[in-house]
Amino acid sequence: MTDLPPRPFAVDHPDVLDLEVAALETRPGAVLLAQSPFYPGGGGQLPDRGSLAWNGVVRDVIGFEPTAAGLWHLFGDDAVPTGAITLRVDPAFRQRMCEQHTVAHLVNSAVYTLFDGALLTGVRMTDSDEFSVDFDLPKVAPEQLRAVEDAVNAAISDDRPVRAFDMPYDDAQATAGLFRAKSVAPPRQANGLIRIVDIEALDRQACGGTHLISTAKARRVRILKVDNKGRQNRRFRIGLGSD
């Protein structure tokens, strides 16, 4: 039996925001569920926000503990859930995470293409209309910055479908360009596969987060600033919905 947590339900069903499930196990302030619409966080993406309810009791979910059996949902007091559990994800927050994650892939694709395969060093999604993506780059010229921004906005205007599929982990490792981070990668799943996110005719890379169904669902972006975070690290600060 594997000790790896199962892939989050939200990754394959990002449109499911309400779900009624039975508890596998409970303890004061927490409930273990085999299936949940909540994304627990990871890869720079923040955990979902929302609530759980049982027998007329409603609590905000404040954290998660992934296990091989399922996902513990924490709600911060001593209540013990009983009966069917109703889960509700905050739709506005989920939309924001999907948008930022999809735009991060577009930025990654543009930088990877325009800077000869420059690798990702970090992503920091936020609960605002600004977030950041870091790359292993020594410098960025103003004209290169404009080229990245133009490429991202062109991809948004093109309305490219965003899909995902699984492939053997070892095959993915042997395929150039599917792993884009300098030091980390989505983990091998218990079945030996890895999830690949495909932006039609533009980009493919390993990823374990939630996304929009098409690039046109994202707002246009501006690269607000590029910060120097070390000799070989540049932080692209991205603004969503900027004119």
PDB file of C-alpha atoms in Angstrom:
ATOM      1  CA  MET A   1       0.000   0.000   0.000  1.00  0.00           C
ATOM      2  CA  THR A   2       1.355   3.399  -0.974  1.00  0.00           C
ATOM      3  CA  ASP A   3       1.889   6.209   1.520  1.00  0.00           C
ATOM      4  CA  LEU A   4       1.315   8.862  -1.149  1.00  0.00           C
ATOM      5  CA  PRO A   5      -1.825  11.012  -0.819  1.00  0.00           C
ATOM      6  CA  PRO A   6      -4.326  10.482  -3.642  1.00  0.00           C
ATOM      7  CA  ARG A   7      -4.495  13.128  -6.344  1.00  0.00           C
ATOM      8  CA  PRO A   8      -6.872  15.890  -5.239  1.00  0.00           C
ATOM      9  CA  PHE A   9     -10.377  15.499  -6.669  1.00  0.00           C
ATOM     10  CA  ALA A  10     -10.326  19.220  -7.492  1.00  0.00           C
ATOM     11  CA  VAL A  11      -7.527  18.755 -10.027  1.00  0.00           C
ATOM     12  CA  ASP A  12      -9.753  16.668 -12.309  1.00  0.00           C
ATOM     13  CA  HIS A  13     -13.051  18.370 -11.384  1.00  0.00           C
ATOM     14  CA  PRO A  14     -12.299  22.095 -10.887  1.00  0.00           C
ATOM     15  CA  ASP A  15     -15.920  22.969 -11.669  1.00  0.00           C
ATOM     16  CA  VAL A  16     -17.295  20.914  -8.747  1.00  0.00           C
ATOM     17  CA  LEU A  17     -17.524  23.295  -5.805  1.00  0.00           C
ATOM     18  CA  ASP A  18     -20.232  21.601  -3.706  1.00  0.00           C
ATOM     19  CA  LEU A  19     -20.161  17.976  -2.590  1.00  0.00           C
ATOM     20  CA  GLU A  20     -21.877  15.823   0.036  1.00  0.00           C
ATOM     21  CA  VAL A  21     -19.725  12.955   1.326  1.00  0.00           C
ATOM     22  CA  ALA A  22     -19.463  10.515   4.201  1.00  0.00           C
ATOM     23  CA  ALA A  23     -16.687  10.844   6.766  1.00  0.00           C
ATOM     24  CA  LEU A  24     -14.001   8.170   6.913  1.00  0.00           C
ATOM     25  CA  GLU A  25     -12.893   9.272  10.352  1.00  0.00           C
ATOM     26  CA  THR A  26     -13.447  12.191  12.723  1.00  0.00           C
ATOM     27  CA  ARG A  27     -11.724  13.840  15.639  1.00  0.00           C
ATOM     28  CA  PRO A  28     -12.429  17.115  17.473  1.00  0.00           C
ATOM     29  CA  GLY A  29     -11.943  19.909  14.959  1.00  0.00           C
ATOM     30  CA  ALA A  30     -11.278  17.683  11.940  1.00  0.00           C
ATOM     31  CA  VAL A  31     -12.813  15.193   9.519  1.00  0.00           C
ATOM     32  CA  LEU A  32     -11.115  12.776   7.104  1.00  0.00           C
ATOM     33  CA  LEU A  33     -12.742  12.483   3.673  1.00  0.00           C
ATOM     34  CA  ALA A  34     -11.879  10.203   0.757  1.00  0.00           C
ATOM     35  CA  GLN A  35     -13.232  12.733  -1.734  1.00  0.00           C
ATOM     36  CA  SER A  36     -13.331  16.506  -1.473  1.00  0.00           C
ATOM     37  CA  PRO A  37     -13.820  19.475  -3.821  1.00  0.00           C
ATOM     38  CA  PHE A  38     -11.134  21.404  -1.878  1.00  0.00           C
ATOM     39  CA  TYR A  39      -7.664  21.827  -3.369  1.00  0.00           C
ATOM     40  CA  PRO A  40      -5.245  21.517  -0.410  1.00  0.00           C
ATOM     41  CA  GLY A  41      -2.539  23.743  -1.904  1.00  0.00           C
ATOM     42  CA  GLY A  42       0.847  23.092  -3.432  1.00  0.00           C
ATOM     43  CA  GLY A  43       3.152  24.208  -6.239  1.00  0.00           C
ATOM     44  CA  GLY A  44       2.677  27.860  -5.342  1.00  0.00           C
ATOM     45  CA  GLN A  45      -1.124  27.583  -5.407  1.00  0.00           C
ATOM     46  CA  LEU A  46      -2.938  28.523  -2.198  1.00  0.00           C
ATOM     47  CA  PRO A  47      -5.355  26.101  -0.505  1.00  0.00           C
ATOM     48  CA  ASP A  48      -9.022  26.574  -1.314  1.00  0.00           C
ATOM     49  CA  ARG A  49     -11.292  28.439   1.067  1.00  0.00           C
ATOM     50  CA  GLY A  50     -14.814  27.458   2.004  1.00  0.00           C
ATOM     51  CA  SER A  51     -16.943  25.652   4.560  1.00  0.00           C
ATOM     52  CA  LEU A  52     -18.199  22.286   5.728  1.00  0.00           C
ATOM     53  CA  ALA A  53     -21.521  21.536   7.363  1.00  0.00           C
ATOM     54  CA  TRP A  54     -23.287  18.673   9.144  1.00  0.00           C
ATOM     55  CA  ASN A  55     -26.629  18.485  10.958  1.00  0.00           C
ATOM     56  CA  GLY A  56     -27.103  22.255  10.706  1.00  0.00           C
ATOM     57  CA  VAL A  57     -23.593  23.045  11.996  1.00  0.00           C
ATOM     58  CA  VAL A  58     -21.429  25.157   9.641  1.00  0.00           C
ATOM     59  CA  ARG A  59     -17.688  25.732  10.030  1.00  0.00           C
ATOM     60  CA  ASP A  60     -15.058  27.458   7.910  1.00  0.00           C
ATOM     61  CA  VAL A  61     -12.307  25.138   6.709  1.00  0.00           C
ATOM     62  CA  ILE A  62      -8.975  26.500   7.976  1.00  0.00           C
ATOM     63  CA  GLY A  63      -6.478  23.880   6.842  1.00  0.00           C
ATOM     64  CA  PHE A  64      -5.757  20.441   5.419  1.00  0.00           C
ATOM     65  CA  GLU A  65      -3.684  17.349   6.220  1.00  0.00           C
ATOM     66  CA  PRO A  66      -3.186  15.061   3.199  1.00  0.00           C
ATOM     67  CA  THR A  67      -2.809  11.359   3.992  1.00  0.00           C
ATOM     68  CA  ALA A  68      -2.766   8.145   1.963  1.00  0.00           C
ATOM     69  CA  ALA A  69      -6.362   7.477   3.060  1.00  0.00           C
ATOM     70  CA  GLY A  70      -7.732  10.880   2.090  1.00  0.00           C
ATOM     71  CA  LEU A  71      -7.744  14.516   3.127  1.00  0.00           C
ATOM     72  CA  TRP A  72      -8.235  15.749   6.691  1.00  0.00           C
ATOM     73  CA  HIS A  73     -10.235  18.995   6.778  1.00  0.00           C
ATOM     74  CA  LEU A  74      -9.506  21.196   9.807  1.00  0.00           C
ATOM     75  CA  PHE A  75     -11.983  23.697  11.209  1.00  0.00           C
ATOM     76  CA  GLY A  76     -10.433  24.938  14.434  1.00  0.00           C
ATOM     77  CA  ASP A  77     -12.724  24.033  17.322  1.00  0.00           C
ATOM     78  CA  ASP A  78     -13.634  20.921  19.310  1.00  0.00           C
ATOM     79  CA  ALA A  79     -16.799  19.952  17.450  1.00  0.00           C
ATOM     80  CA  VAL A  80     -16.973  16.390  16.069  1.00  0.00           C
ATOM     81  CA  PRO A  81     -18.829  16.032  12.738  1.00  0.00           C
ATOM     82  CA  THR A  82     -21.529  13.363  12.426  1.00  0.00           C
ATOM     83  CA  GLY A  83     -23.590  12.134   9.504  1.00  0.00           C
ATOM     84  CA  ALA A  84     -23.228  13.410   5.941  1.00  0.00           C
ATOM     85  CA  ILE A  85     -20.726  16.209   5.424  1.00  0.00           C
ATOM     86  CA  THR A  86     -21.557  19.018   2.968  1.00  0.00           C
ATOM     87  CA  LEU A  87     -18.535  20.803   1.509  1.00  0.00           C
ATOM     88  CA  ARG A  88     -18.637  24.164  -0.247  1.00  0.00           C
ATOM     89  CA  VAL A  89     -15.644  25.823  -1.924  1.00  0.00           C
ATOM     90  CA  ASP A  90     -15.499  29.618  -2.238  1.00  0.00           C
ATOM     91  CA  PRO A  91     -16.089  30.054  -6.009  1.00  0.00           C
ATOM     92  CA  ALA A  92     -14.438  33.469  -6.323  1.00  0.00           C
ATOM     93  CA  PHE A  93     -11.255  32.255  -4.645  1.00  0.00           C
ATOM     94  CA  ARG A  94     -11.140  29.075  -6.773  1.00  0.00           C
ATOM     95  CA  GLN A  95     -11.572  31.198  -9.919  1.00  0.00           C
ATOM     96  CA  ARG A  96      -8.699  33.433  -8.838  1.00  0.00           C
ATOM     97  CA  MET A  97      -6.403  30.457  -8.263  1.00  0.00           C
ATOM     98  CA  CYS A  98      -7.322  28.865 -11.596  1.00  0.00           C
ATOM     99  CA  GLU A  99      -6.704  32.161 -13.389  1.00  0.00           C
ATOM    100  CA  GLN A 100      -3.364  32.797 -11.735  1.00  0.00           C
ATOM    101  CA  HIS A 101      -2.188  29.232 -12.316  1.00  0.00           C
ATOM    102  CA  THR A 102      -3.128  29.307 -16.009  1.00  0.00           C
ATOM    103  CA  VAL A 103      -1.493  32.711 -16.509  1.00  0.00           C
ATOM    104  CA  ALA A 104       1.611  31.429 -14.698  1.00  0.00           C
ATOM    105  CA  HIS A 105       1.845  28.677 -17.316  1.00  0.00           C
ATOM    106  CA  LEU A 106       1.543  31.268 -20.095  1.00  0.00           C
ATOM    107  CA  VAL A 107       4.297  33.376 -18.548  1.00  0.00           C
ATOM    108  CA  ASN A 108       6.411  30.255 -18.084  1.00  0.00           C
ATOM    109  CA  SER A 109       5.878  29.276 -21.721  1.00  0.00           C
ATOM    110  CA  ALA A 110       6.853  32.724 -22.989  1.00  0.00           C
ATOM    111  CA  VAL A 111       9.973  32.925 -20.825  1.00  0.00           C
ATOM    112  CA  TYR A 112      11.006  29.347 -21.675  1.00  0.00           C
ATOM    113  CA  THR A 113      10.712  30.175 -25.399  1.00  0.00           C
ATOM    114  CA  LEU A 114      12.193  33.670 -25.408  1.00  0.00           C
ATOM    115  CA  PHE A 115      15.040  32.972 -22.961  1.00  0.00           C
ATOM    116  CA  ASP A 116      16.387  29.691 -24.380  1.00  0.00           C
ATOM    117  CA  GLY A 117      14.784  27.303 -21.921  1.00  0.00           C
ATOM    118  CA  ALA A 118      15.064  29.389 -18.728  1.00  0.00           C
ATOM    119  CA  LEU A 119      13.706  27.392 -15.790  1.00  0.00           C
ATOM    120  CA  LEU A 120      11.128  28.281 -13.175  1.00  0.00           C
ATOM    121  CA  THR A 121      12.401  28.843  -9.629  1.00  0.00           C
ATOM    122  CA  GLY A 122       9.166  29.712  -7.846  1.00  0.00           C
ATOM    123  CA  VAL A 123       5.509  30.773  -8.044  1.00  0.00           C
ATOM    124  CA  ARG A 124       3.665  32.830  -5.435  1.00  0.00           C
ATOM    125  CA  MET A 125      -0.076  33.036  -6.022  1.00  0.00           C
ATOM    126  CA  THR A 126      -2.054  35.447  -3.867  1.00  0.00           C
ATOM    127  CA  ASP A 127      -5.607  36.455  -2.965  1.00  0.00           C
ATOM    128  CA  SER A 128      -5.195  39.723  -4.908  1.00  0.00           C
ATOM    129  CA  ASP A 129      -4.925  40.629  -8.604  1.00  0.00           C
ATOM    130  CA  GLU A 130      -1.141  40.485  -8.419  1.00  0.00           C
ATOM    131  CA  PHE A 131       1.137  37.465  -8.110  1.00  0.00           C
ATOM    132  CA  SER A 132       4.704  36.577  -9.013  1.00  0.00           C
ATOM    133  CA  VAL A 133       6.685  34.019 -10.985  1.00  0.00           C
ATOM    134  CA  ASP A 134      10.461  33.569 -10.552  1.00  0.00           C
ATOM    135  CA  PHE A 135      12.953  32.381 -13.164  1.00  0.00           C
ATOM    136  CA  ASP A 136      16.611  31.410 -13.341  1.00  0.00           C
ATOM    137  CA  LEU A 137      17.726  34.442 -15.361  1.00  0.00           C
ATOM    138  CA  PRO A 138      20.758  36.734 -15.074  1.00  0.00           C
ATOM    139  CA  LYS A 139      19.029  39.804 -16.558  1.00  0.00           C
ATOM    140  CA  VAL A 140      15.966  40.958 -18.489  1.00  0.00           C
ATOM    141  CA  ALA A 141      16.053  43.787 -21.050  1.00  0.00           C
ATOM    142  CA  PRO A 142      12.997  46.082 -21.454  1.00  0.00           C
ATOM    143  CA  GLU A 143      12.280  44.791 -24.963  1.00  0.00           C
ATOM    144  CA  GLN A 144      12.354  41.207 -23.670  1.00  0.00           C
ATOM    145  CA  LEU A 145       9.879  42.131 -20.959  1.00  0.00           C
ATOM    146  CA  ARG A 146       7.505  43.573 -23.559  1.00  0.00           C
ATOM    147  CA  ALA A 147       7.885  40.418 -25.651  1.00  0.00           C
ATOM    148  CA  VAL A 148       6.860  38.227 -22.704  1.00  0.00           C
ATOM    149  CA  GLU A 149       3.830  40.391 -21.930  1.00  0.00           C
ATOM    150  CA  ASP A 150       2.768  40.471 -25.592  1.00  0.00           C
ATOM    151  CA  ALA A 151       3.105  36.687 -25.902  1.00  0.00           C
ATOM    152  CA  VAL A 152       0.967  36.083 -22.800  1.00  0.00           C
ATOM    153  CA  ASN A 153      -1.787  38.458 -23.919  1.00  0.00           C
ATOM    154  CA  ALA A 154      -1.758  36.983 -27.429  1.00  0.00           C
ATOM    155  CA  ALA A 155      -2.284  33.510 -25.931  1.00  0.00           C
ATOM    156  CA  ILE A 156      -5.197  34.837 -23.861  1.00  0.00           C
ATOM    157  CA  SER A 157      -6.779  36.412 -26.954  1.00  0.00           C
ATOM    158  CA  ASP A 158      -6.322  33.198 -28.939  1.00  0.00           C
ATOM    159  CA  ASP A 159      -8.763  31.369 -26.632  1.00  0.00           C
ATOM    160  CA  ARG A 160      -6.700  28.183 -26.448  1.00  0.00           C
ATOM    161  CA  PRO A 161      -8.326  25.209 -24.682  1.00  0.00           C
ATOM    162  CA  VAL A 162      -6.583  24.017 -21.509  1.00  0.00           C
ATOM    163  CA  ARG A 163      -6.681  20.247 -20.967  1.00  0.00           C
ATOM    164  CA  ALA A 164      -4.789  17.655 -18.949  1.00  0.00           C
ATOM    165  CA  PHE A 165      -3.731  14.051 -19.380  1.00  0.00           C
ATOM    166  CA  ASP A 166      -1.626  11.472 -17.546  1.00  0.00           C
ATOM    167  CA  MET A 167       1.536   9.837 -18.811  1.00  0.00           C
ATOM    168  CA  PRO A 168       4.179   7.551 -17.301  1.00  0.00           C
ATOM    169  CA  TYR A 169       6.463   9.558 -15.027  1.00  0.00           C
ATOM    170  CA  ASP A 170       9.660   8.166 -16.564  1.00  0.00           C
ATOM    171  CA  ASP A 171       8.449   9.002 -20.083  1.00  0.00           C
ATOM    172  CA  ALA A 172       7.676  12.550 -18.969  1.00  0.00           C
ATOM    173  CA  GLN A 173      11.154  12.927 -17.487  1.00  0.00           C
ATOM    174  CA  ALA A 174      12.649  11.794 -20.776  1.00  0.00           C
ATOM    175  CA  THR A 175      10.609  14.349 -22.774  1.00  0.00           C
ATOM    176  CA  ALA A 176      12.271  17.754 -23.096  1.00  0.00           C
ATOM    177  CA  GLY A 177      10.291  20.670 -21.744  1.00  0.00           C
ATOM    178  CA  LEU A 178       7.707  18.848 -19.616  1.00  0.00           C
ATOM    179  CA  PHE A 179       9.545  19.597 -16.354  1.00  0.00           C
ATOM    180  CA  ARG A 180      10.134  23.357 -16.137  1.00  0.00           C
ATOM    181  CA  ALA A 181      11.176  23.970 -12.536  1.00  0.00           C
ATOM    182  CA  LYS A 182      14.852  24.187 -11.631  1.00  0.00           C
ATOM    183  CA  SER A 183      14.727  22.181  -8.404  1.00  0.00           C
ATOM    184  CA  VAL A 184      11.231  20.730  -7.858  1.00  0.00           C
ATOM    185  CA  ALA A 185       8.600  18.863  -9.888  1.00  0.00           C
ATOM    186  CA  PRO A 186       5.119  17.461  -9.313  1.00  0.00           C
ATOM    187  CA  PRO A 187       5.524  14.101  -7.575  1.00  0.00           C
ATOM    188  CA  ARG A 188       5.113  10.713  -9.186  1.00  0.00           C
ATOM    189  CA  GLN A 189       1.584   9.471  -8.489  1.00  0.00           C
ATOM    190  CA  ALA A 190       0.952   6.171  -6.735  1.00  0.00           C
ATOM    191  CA  ASN A 191       0.127   4.579 -10.119  1.00  0.00           C
ATOM    192  CA  GLY A 192       3.468   5.685 -11.610  1.00  0.00           C
ATOM    193  CA  LEU A 193       1.920   8.412 -13.739  1.00  0.00           C
ATOM    194  CA  ILE A 194       2.202  12.195 -13.749  1.00  0.00           C
ATOM    195  CA  ARG A 195      -0.312  14.803 -14.841  1.00  0.00           C
ATOM    196  CA  ILE A 196       0.521  16.994 -17.836  1.00  0.00           C
ATOM    197  CA  VAL A 197      -1.348  20.260 -18.472  1.00  0.00           C
ATOM    198  CA  ASP A 198      -1.698  21.054 -22.172  1.00  0.00           C
ATOM    199  CA  ILE A 199      -2.496  24.529 -23.532  1.00  0.00           C
ATOM    200  CA  GLU A 200      -3.494  23.735 -27.082  1.00  0.00           C
ATOM    201  CA  ALA A 201      -0.703  24.179 -29.661  1.00  0.00           C
ATOM    202  CA  LEU A 202       1.292  26.298 -27.219  1.00  0.00           C
ATOM    203  CA  ASP A 203       2.548  24.608 -24.066  1.00  0.00           C
ATOM    204  CA  ARG A 204       2.789  21.319 -22.195  1.00  0.00           C
ATOM    205  CA  GLN A 205       4.240  20.830 -18.732  1.00  0.00           C
ATOM    206  CA  ALA A 206       3.869  18.682 -15.644  1.00  0.00           C
ATOM    207  CA  CYS A 207       1.498  20.247 -13.117  1.00  0.00           C
ATOM    208  CA  GLY A 208      -0.695  19.237 -10.188  1.00  0.00           C
ATOM    209  CA  GLY A 209      -2.887  22.334  -9.807  1.00  0.00           C
ATOM    210  CA  THR A 210      -6.261  23.643 -10.995  1.00  0.00           C
ATOM    211  CA  HIS A 211      -6.723  25.632 -14.197  1.00  0.00           C
ATOM    212  CA  LEU A 212      -9.188  27.514 -16.350  1.00  0.00           C
ATOM    213  CA  ILE A 213     -10.827  25.590 -19.210  1.00  0.00           C
ATOM    214  CA  SER A 214      -9.447  28.039 -21.789  1.00  0.00           C
ATOM    215  CA  THR A 215      -6.971  30.905 -21.901  1.00  0.00           C
ATOM    216  CA  ALA A 216      -9.686  33.405 -22.847  1.00  0.00           C
ATOM    217  CA  LYS A 217     -11.196  32.984 -19.366  1.00  0.00           C
ATOM    218  CA  ALA A 218      -8.170  34.897 -18.015  1.00  0.00           C
ATOM    219  CA  ARG A 219      -7.928  38.670 -17.947  1.00  0.00           C
ATOM    220  CA  ARG A 220      -5.202  40.458 -19.850  1.00  0.00           C
ATOM    221  CA  VAL A 221      -1.988  40.947 -17.918  1.00  0.00           C
ATOM    222  CA  ARG A 222       0.787  43.433 -17.377  1.00  0.00           C
ATOM    223  CA  ILE A 223       4.230  42.657 -16.091  1.00  0.00           C
ATOM    224  CA  LEU A 224       4.372  45.305 -13.390  1.00  0.00           C
ATOM    225  CA  LYS A 225       7.995  44.897 -12.399  1.00  0.00           C
ATOM    226  CA  VAL A 226      10.957  42.534 -12.479  1.00  0.00           C
ATOM    227  CA  ASP A 227      12.855  42.265  -9.187  1.00  0.00           C
ATOM    228  CA  ASN A 228      16.407  41.020  -8.798  1.00  0.00           C
ATOM    229  CA  LYS A 229      16.331  38.222  -6.220  1.00  0.00           C
ATOM    230  CA  GLY A 230      19.940  37.101  -6.472  1.00  0.00           C
ATOM    231  CA  ARG A 231      22.526  36.861  -9.204  1.00  0.00           C
ATOM    232  CA  GLN A 232      20.508  34.359 -11.227  1.00  0.00           C
ATOM    233  CA  ASN A 233      16.929  34.927 -10.077  1.00  0.00           C
ATOM    234  CA  ARG A 234      14.370  37.348 -11.512  1.00  0.00           C
ATOM    235  CA  ARG A 235      10.892  37.778 -10.044  1.00  0.00           C
ATOM    236  CA  PHE A 236       8.207  38.751 -12.563  1.00  0.00           C
ATOM    237  CA  ARG A 237       5.384  40.591 -10.790  1.00  0.00           C
ATOM    238  CA  ILE A 238       2.186  40.010 -12.764  1.00  0.00           C
ATOM    239  CA  GLY A 239      -0.935  42.191 -12.687  1.00  0.00           C
ATOM    240  CA  LEU A 240      -4.271  40.731 -13.783  1.00  0.00           C
ATOM    241  CA  GLY A 241      -6.937  42.842 -15.452  1.00  0.00           C
ATOM    242  CA  SER A 242      -4.434  45.622 -16.146  1.00  0.00           C
ATOM    243  CA  ASP A 243      -4.884  47.851 -19.188  1.00  0.00           C
TER     244      ASP A 243
END
